[in-house]
mmCIF file with all atom_site columns, C-alpha atoms in Angstrom:
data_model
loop_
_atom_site.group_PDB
_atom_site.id
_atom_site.type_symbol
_atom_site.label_atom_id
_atom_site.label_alt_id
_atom_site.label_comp_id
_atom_site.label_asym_id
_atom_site.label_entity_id
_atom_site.label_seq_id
_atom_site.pdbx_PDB_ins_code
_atom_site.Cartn_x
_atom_site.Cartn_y
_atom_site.Cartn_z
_atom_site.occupancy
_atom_site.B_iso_or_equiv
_atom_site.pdbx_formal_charge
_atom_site.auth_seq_id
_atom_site.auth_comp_id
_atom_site.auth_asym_id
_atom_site.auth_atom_id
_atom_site.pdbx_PDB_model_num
ATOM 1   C CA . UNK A 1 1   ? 69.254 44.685 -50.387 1.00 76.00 ? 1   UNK A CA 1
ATOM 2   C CA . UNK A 1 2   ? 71.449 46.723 -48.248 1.00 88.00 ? 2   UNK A CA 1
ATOM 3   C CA . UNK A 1 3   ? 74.805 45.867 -47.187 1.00 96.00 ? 3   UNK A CA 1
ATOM 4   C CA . UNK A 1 4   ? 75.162 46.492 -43.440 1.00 96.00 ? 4   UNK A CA 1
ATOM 5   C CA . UNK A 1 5   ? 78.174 48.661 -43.933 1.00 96.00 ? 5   UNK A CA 1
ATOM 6   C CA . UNK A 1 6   ? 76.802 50.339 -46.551 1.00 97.00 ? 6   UNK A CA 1
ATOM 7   C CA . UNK A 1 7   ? 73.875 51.031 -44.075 1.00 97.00 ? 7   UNK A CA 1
ATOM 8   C CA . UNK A 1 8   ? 76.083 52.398 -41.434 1.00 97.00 ? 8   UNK A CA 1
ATOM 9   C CA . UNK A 1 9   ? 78.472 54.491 -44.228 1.00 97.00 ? 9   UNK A CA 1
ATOM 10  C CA . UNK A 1 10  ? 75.186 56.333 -45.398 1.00 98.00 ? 10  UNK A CA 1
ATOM 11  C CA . UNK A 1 11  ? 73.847 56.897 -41.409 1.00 98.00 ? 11  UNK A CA 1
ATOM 12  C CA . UNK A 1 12  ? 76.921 58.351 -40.765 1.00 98.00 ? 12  UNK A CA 1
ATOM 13  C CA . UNK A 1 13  ? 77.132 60.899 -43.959 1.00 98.00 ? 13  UNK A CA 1
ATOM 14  C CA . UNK A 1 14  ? 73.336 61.488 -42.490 1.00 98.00 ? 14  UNK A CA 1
ATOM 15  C CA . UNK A 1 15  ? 75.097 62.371 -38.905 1.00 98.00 ? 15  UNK A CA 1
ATOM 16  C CA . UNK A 1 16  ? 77.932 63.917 -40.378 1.00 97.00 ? 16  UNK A CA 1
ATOM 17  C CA . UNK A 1 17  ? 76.037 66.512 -42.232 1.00 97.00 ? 17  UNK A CA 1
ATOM 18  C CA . UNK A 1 18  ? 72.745 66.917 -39.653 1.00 96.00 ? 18  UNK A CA 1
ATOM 19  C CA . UNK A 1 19  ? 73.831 65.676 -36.222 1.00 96.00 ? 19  UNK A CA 1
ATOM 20  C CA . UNK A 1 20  ? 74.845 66.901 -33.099 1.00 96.00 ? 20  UNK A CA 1
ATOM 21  C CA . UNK A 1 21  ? 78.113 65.302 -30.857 1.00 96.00 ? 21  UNK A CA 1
ATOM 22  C CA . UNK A 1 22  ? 76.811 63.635 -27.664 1.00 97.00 ? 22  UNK A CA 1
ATOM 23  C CA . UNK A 1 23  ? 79.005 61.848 -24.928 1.00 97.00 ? 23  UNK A CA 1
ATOM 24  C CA . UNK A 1 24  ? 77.945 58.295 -24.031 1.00 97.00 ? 24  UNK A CA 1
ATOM 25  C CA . UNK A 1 25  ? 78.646 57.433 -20.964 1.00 96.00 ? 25  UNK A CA 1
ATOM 26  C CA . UNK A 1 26  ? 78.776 54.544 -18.830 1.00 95.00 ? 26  UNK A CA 1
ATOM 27  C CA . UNK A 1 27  ? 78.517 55.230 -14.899 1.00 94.00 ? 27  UNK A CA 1
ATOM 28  C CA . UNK A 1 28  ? 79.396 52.912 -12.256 1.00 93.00 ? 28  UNK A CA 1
ATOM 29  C CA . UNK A 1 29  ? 77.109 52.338 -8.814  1.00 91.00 ? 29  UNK A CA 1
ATOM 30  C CA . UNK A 1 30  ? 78.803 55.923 -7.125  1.00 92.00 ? 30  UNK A CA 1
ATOM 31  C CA . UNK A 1 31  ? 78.071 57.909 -10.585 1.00 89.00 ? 31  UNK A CA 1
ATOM 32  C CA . UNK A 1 32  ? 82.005 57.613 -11.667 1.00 92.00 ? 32  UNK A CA 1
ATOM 33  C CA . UNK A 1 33  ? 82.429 57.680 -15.268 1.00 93.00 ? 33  UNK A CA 1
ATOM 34  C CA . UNK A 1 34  ? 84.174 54.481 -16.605 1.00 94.00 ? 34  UNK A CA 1
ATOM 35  C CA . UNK A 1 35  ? 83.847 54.703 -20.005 1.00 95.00 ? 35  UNK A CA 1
ATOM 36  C CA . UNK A 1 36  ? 82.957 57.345 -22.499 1.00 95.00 ? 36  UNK A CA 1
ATOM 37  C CA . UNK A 1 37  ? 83.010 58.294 -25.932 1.00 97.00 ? 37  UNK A CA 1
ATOM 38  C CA . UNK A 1 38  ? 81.391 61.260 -28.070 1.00 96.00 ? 38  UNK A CA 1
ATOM 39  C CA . UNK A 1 39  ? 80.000 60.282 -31.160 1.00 96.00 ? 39  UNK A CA 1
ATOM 40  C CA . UNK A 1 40  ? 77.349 61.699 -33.429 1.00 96.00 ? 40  UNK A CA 1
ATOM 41  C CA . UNK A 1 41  ? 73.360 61.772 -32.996 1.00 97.00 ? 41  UNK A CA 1
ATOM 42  C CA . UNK A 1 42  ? 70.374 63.202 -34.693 1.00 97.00 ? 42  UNK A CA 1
ATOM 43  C CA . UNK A 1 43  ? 68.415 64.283 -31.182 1.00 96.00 ? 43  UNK A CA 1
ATOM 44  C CA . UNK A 1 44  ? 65.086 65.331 -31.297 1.00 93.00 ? 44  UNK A CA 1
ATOM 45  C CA . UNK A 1 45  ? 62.751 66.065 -28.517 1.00 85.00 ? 45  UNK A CA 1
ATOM 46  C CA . UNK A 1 46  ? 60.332 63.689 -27.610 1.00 73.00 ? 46  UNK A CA 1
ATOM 47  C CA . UNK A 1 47  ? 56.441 64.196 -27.764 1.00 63.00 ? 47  UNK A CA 1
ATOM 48  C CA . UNK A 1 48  ? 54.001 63.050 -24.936 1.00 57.00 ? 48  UNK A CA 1
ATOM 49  C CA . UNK A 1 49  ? 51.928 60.889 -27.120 1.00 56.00 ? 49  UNK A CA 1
ATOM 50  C CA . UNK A 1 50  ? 55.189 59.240 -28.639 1.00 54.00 ? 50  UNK A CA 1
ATOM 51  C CA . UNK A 1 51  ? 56.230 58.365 -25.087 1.00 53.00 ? 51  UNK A CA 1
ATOM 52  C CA . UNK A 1 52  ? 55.264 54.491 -23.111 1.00 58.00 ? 52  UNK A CA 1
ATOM 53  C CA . UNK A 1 53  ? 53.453 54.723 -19.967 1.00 58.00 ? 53  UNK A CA 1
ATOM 54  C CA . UNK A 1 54  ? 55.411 55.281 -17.096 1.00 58.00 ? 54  UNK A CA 1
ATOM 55  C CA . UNK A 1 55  ? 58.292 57.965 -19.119 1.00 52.00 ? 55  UNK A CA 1
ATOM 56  C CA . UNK A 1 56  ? 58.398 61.003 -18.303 1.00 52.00 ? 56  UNK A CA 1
ATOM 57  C CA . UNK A 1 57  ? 57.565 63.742 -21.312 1.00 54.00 ? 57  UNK A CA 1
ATOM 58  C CA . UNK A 1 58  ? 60.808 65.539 -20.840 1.00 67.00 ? 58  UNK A CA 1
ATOM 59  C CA . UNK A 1 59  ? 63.390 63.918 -22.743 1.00 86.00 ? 59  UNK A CA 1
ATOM 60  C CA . UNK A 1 60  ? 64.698 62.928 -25.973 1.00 93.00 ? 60  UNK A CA 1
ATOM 61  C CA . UNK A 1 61  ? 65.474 60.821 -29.173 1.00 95.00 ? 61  UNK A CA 1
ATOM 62  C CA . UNK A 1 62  ? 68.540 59.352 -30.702 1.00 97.00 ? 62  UNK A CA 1
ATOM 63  C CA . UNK A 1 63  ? 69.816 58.109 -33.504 1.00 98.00 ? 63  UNK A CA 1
ATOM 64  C CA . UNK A 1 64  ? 73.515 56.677 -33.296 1.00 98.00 ? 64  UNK A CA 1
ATOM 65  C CA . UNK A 1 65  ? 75.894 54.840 -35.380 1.00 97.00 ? 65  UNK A CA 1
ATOM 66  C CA . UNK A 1 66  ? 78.179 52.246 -34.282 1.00 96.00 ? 66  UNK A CA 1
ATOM 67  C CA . UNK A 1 67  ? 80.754 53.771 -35.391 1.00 96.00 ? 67  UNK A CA 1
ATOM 68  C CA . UNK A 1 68  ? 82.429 56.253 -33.043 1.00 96.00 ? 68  UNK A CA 1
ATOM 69  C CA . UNK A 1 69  ? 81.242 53.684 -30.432 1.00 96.00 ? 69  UNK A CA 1
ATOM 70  C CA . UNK A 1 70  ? 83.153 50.906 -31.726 1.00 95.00 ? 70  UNK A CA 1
ATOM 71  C CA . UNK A 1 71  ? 86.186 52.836 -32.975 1.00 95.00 ? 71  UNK A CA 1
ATOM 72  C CA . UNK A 1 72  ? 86.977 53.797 -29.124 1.00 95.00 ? 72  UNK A CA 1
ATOM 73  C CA . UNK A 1 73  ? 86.102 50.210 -27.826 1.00 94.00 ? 73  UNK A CA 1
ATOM 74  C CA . UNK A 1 74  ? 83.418 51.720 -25.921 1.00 94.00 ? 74  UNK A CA 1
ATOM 75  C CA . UNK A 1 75  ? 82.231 50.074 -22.717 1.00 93.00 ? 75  UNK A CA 1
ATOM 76  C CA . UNK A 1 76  ? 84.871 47.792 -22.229 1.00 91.00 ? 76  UNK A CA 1
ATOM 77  C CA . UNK A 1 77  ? 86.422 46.939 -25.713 1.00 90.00 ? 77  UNK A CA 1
ATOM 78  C CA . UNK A 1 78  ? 83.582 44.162 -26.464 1.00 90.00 ? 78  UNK A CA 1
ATOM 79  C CA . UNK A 1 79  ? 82.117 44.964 -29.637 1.00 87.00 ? 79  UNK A CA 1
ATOM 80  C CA . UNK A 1 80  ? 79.306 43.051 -28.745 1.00 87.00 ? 80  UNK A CA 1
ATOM 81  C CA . UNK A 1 81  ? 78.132 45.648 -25.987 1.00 91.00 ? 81  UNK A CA 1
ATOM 82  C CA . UNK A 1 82  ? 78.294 48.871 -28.758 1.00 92.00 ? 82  UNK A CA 1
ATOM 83  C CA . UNK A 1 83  ? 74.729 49.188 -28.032 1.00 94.00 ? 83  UNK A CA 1
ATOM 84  C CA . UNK A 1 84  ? 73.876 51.228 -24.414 1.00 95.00 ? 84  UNK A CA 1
ATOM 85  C CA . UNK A 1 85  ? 71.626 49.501 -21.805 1.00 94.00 ? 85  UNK A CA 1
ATOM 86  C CA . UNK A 1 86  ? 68.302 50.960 -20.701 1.00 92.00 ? 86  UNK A CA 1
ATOM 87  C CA . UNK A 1 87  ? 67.933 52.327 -17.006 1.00 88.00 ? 87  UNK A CA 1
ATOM 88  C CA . UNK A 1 88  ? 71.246 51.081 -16.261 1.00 89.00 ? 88  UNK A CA 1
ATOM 89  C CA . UNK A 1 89  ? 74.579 53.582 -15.597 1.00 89.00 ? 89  UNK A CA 1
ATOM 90  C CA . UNK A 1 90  ? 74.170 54.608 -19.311 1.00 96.00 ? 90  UNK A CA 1
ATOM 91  C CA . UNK A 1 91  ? 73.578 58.004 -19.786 1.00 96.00 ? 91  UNK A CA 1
ATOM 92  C CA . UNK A 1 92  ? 74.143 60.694 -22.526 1.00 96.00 ? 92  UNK A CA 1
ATOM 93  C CA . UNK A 1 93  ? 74.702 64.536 -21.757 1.00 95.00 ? 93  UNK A CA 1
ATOM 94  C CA . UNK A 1 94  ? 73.639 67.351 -25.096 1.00 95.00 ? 94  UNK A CA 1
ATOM 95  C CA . UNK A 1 95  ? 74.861 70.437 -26.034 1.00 87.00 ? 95  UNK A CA 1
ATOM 96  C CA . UNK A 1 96  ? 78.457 70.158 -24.786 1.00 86.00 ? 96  UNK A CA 1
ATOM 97  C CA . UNK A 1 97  ? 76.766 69.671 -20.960 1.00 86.00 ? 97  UNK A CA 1
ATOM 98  C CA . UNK A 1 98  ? 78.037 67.829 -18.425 1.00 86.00 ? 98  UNK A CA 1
ATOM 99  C CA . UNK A 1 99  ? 74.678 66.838 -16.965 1.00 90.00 ? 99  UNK A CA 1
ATOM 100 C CA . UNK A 1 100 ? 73.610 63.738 -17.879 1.00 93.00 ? 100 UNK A CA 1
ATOM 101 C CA . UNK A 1 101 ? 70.663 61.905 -18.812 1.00 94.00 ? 101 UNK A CA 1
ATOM 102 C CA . UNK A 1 102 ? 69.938 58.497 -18.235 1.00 95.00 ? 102 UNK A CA 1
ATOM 103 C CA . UNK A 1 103 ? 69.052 55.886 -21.412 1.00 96.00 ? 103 UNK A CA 1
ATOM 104 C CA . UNK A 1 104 ? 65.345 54.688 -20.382 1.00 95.00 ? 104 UNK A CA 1
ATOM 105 C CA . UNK A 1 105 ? 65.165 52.905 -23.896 1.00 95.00 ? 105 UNK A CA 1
ATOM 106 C CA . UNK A 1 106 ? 67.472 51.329 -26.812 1.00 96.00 ? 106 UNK A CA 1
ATOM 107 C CA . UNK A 1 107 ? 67.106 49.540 -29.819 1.00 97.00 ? 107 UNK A CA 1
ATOM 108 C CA . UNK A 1 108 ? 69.369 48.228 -32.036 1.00 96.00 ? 108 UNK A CA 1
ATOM 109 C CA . UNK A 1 109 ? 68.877 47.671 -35.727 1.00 97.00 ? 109 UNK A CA 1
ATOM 110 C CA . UNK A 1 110 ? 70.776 44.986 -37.332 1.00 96.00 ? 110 UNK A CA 1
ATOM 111 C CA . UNK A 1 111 ? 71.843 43.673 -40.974 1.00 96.00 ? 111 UNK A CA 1
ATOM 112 C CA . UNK A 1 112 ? 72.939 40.130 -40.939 1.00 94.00 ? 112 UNK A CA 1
ATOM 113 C CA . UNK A 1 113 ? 73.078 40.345 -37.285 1.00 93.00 ? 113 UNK A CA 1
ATOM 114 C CA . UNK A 1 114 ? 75.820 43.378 -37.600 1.00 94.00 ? 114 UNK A CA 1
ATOM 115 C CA . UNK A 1 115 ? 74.136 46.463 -35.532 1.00 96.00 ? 115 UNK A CA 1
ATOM 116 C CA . UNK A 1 116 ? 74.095 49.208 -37.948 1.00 97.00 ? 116 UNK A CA 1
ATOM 117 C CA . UNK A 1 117 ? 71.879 51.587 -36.231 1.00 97.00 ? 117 UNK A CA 1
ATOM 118 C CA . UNK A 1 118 ? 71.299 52.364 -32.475 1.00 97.00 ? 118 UNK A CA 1
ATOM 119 C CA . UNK A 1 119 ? 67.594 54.500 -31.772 1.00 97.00 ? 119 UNK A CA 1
ATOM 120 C CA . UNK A 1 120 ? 67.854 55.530 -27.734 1.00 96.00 ? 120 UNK A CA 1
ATOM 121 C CA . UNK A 1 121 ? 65.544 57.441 -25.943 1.00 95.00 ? 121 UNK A CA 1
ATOM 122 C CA . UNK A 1 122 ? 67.193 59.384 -22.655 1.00 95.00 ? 122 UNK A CA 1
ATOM 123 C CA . UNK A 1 123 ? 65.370 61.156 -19.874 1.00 91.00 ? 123 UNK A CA 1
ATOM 124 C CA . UNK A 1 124 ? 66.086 63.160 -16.910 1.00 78.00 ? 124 UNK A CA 1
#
């Protein structure tokens, strides 16, 4: 069986070697960024039939490690809240953008209740 950090060392050779940086971003109730942090994420665009009812077909997939995340204490220095919250103020912009898009869907993949992988879904 896997280790969970050799789970996350071989995710982020993965990102490392195919990914894309993205800035997560937490937004308070006026759309002020409080926290942020760019880490690394396979994206790929999402499909209508891989979508639940009620998303919109216009968005995308994620795939992020911890790591970045928890290396710059990301939201508020809790490693327990590494993982983004759906239709909250967390958003991620692409491509070196400053428009973001809001997280409509997260979930986190644990070993021995470590997360070791975070799959989002933004849209927007």
């Amino acid at each position: 069986m896997m280790t969970a950090s050799a789970s996350i060392a071989q995710l982020n050779r993965f990102l490392a070697a195919y990914g894309e940086d993205v800035v997560l971003a937490r937004l308070d109730d006026d759309g002020v960024v409080v926290a942020q942090v760019t880490c690394r994420a396979r994206v790929d665009r999402t499909k209508a039939d891989d979508l639940p009812a009620g998303i919109k077909p216009s968005g995308f997939n994620l795939i992020l490690s911890p790591t970045q995340i928890l290396a710059a204490g990301w939201p508020d220095g809790d490693p327990s809240h590494v993982a983004p919250e759906e239709n909250a103020g967390d958003k991620i912009a692409l491509d070196g953008s400053a428009r973001y898009q809001t997280v409509v869907w997260v979930d986190a993949k644990k070993i021995n209740n470590q997360i070791v992988r975070i799959d989002v879904r933004i849209s927007g």
